[in-house]
CSV table of C-alpha atoms in Angstrom, one decimal:
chain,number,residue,atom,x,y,z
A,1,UNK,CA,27.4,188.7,124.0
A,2,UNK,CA,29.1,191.5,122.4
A,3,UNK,CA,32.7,190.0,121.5
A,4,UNK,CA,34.4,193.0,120.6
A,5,UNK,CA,33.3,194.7,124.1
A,6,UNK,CA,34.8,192.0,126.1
A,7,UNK,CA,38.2,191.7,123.5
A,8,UNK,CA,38.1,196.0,124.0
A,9,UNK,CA,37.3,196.0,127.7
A,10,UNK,CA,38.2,192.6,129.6
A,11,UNK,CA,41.4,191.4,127.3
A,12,UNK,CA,43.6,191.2,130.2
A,13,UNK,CA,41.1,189.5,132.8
A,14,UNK,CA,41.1,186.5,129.6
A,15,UNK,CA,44.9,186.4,130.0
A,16,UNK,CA,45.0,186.5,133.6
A,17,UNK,CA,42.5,183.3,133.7
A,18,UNK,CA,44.5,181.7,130.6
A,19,UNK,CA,47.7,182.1,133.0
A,20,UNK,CA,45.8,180.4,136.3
A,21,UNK,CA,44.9,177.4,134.0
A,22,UNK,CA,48.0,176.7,132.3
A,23,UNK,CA,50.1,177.4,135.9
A,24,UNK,CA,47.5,174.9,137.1
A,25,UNK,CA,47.8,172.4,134.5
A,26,UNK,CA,52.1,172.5,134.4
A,27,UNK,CA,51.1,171.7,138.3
A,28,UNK,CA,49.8,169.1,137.6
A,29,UNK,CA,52.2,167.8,134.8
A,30,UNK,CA,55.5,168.6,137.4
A,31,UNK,CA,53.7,167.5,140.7
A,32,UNK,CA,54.7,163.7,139.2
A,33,UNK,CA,58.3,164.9,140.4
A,34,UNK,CA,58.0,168.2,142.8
A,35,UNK,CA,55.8,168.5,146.0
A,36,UNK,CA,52.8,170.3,145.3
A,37,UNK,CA,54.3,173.7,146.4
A,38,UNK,CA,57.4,173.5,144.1
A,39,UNK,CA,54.8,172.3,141.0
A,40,UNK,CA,52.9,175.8,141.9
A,41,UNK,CA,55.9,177.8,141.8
A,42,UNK,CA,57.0,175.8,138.2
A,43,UNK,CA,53.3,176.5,136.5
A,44,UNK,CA,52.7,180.3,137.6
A,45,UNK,CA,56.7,180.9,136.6
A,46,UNK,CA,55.8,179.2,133.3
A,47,UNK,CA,52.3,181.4,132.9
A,48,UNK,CA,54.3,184.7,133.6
A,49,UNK,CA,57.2,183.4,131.1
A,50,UNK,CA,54.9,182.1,128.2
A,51,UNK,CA,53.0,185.5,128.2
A,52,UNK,CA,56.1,187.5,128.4
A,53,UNK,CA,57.6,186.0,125.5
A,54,UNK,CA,54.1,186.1,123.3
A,55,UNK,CA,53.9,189.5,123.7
A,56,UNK,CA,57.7,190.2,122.7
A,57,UNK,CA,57.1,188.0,119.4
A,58,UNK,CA,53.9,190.2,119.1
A,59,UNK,CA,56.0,193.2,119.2
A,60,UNK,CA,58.9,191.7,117.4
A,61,UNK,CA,56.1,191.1,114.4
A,62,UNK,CA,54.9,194.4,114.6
A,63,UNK,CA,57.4,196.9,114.5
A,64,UNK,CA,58.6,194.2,111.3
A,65,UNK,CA,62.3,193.5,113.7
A,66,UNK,CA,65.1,191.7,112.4
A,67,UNK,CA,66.9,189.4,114.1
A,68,UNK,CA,68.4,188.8,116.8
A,69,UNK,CA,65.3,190.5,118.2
A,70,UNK,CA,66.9,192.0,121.2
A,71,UNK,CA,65.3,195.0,120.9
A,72,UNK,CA,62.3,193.3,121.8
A,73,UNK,CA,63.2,193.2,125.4
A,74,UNK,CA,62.5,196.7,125.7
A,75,UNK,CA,58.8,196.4,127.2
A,76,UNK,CA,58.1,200.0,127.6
A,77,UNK,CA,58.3,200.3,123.8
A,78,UNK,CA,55.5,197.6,123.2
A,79,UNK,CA,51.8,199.0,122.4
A,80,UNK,CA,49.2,199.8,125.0
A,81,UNK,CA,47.5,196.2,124.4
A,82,UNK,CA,50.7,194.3,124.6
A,83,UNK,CA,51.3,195.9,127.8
A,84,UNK,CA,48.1,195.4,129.3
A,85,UNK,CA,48.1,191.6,128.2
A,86,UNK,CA,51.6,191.1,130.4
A,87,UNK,CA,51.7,193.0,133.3
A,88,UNK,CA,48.6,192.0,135.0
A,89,UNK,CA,49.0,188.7,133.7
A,90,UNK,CA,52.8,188.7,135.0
A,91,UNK,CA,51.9,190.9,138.9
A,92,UNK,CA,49.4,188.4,139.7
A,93,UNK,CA,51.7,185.2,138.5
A,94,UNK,CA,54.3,186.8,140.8
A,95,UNK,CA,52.2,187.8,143.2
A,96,UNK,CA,50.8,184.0,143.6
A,97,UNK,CA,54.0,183.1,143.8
A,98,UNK,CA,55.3,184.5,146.8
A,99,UNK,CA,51.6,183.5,148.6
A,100,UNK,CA,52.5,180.1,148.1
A,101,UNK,CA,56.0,180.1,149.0
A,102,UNK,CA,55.9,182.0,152.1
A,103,UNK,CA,52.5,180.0,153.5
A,104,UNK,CA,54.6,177.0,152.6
A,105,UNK,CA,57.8,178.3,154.3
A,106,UNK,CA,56.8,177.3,157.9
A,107,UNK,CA,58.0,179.0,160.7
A,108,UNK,CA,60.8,181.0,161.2
């Protein structure tokens, strides 16, 4: 298997399955307090958040940022990679989200 392909090509299909698993195992972690729904909601919030703030300390590292690293919030300034890690990774998080809270909403 050619590493470097899939690192060059597939990076942000890695992340996306990375987020589903650690959504899925914060899920499972909350559900001992939350209903199932409300757990889901916690763990793909968390995904979206942890990758959102990796690639903001990747940036931060990059560009050699002092603190207080504010300028780090500026997204559109991060590379090509660190973009493509987070927004797929984020859209699909979010995306999840609102699948599971309107199928759980019940009728209106």
């Amino acid at each position: 298997m050619n590493w470097n392909y899939l690192q060059q090509h597939w990076d942000w299909a890695g992340h996306i399955i990375e987020a589903l698993f650690m959504a899925a195992i914060v899920a499972m972690l909350v559900r001992i307090f939350l209903s199932w729904r409300l757990s889901w909601i916690v763990g793909l919030a968390f995904a979206a958040g942890h990758f959102h703030g990796r690639e903001k300390r990747d940036y931060e590292v990059s560009v050699h940022m002092k603190p207080p690293h504010l300028e780090g919030y500026y997204f559109w300034r991060w590379s090509w990679d660190g973009t493509t890690d987070f927004w797929p990774t984020a859209i699909i998080c979010f995306v999840l989200i609102f699948i599971v809270a309107k199928n759980s909403a019940g009728p209106r």
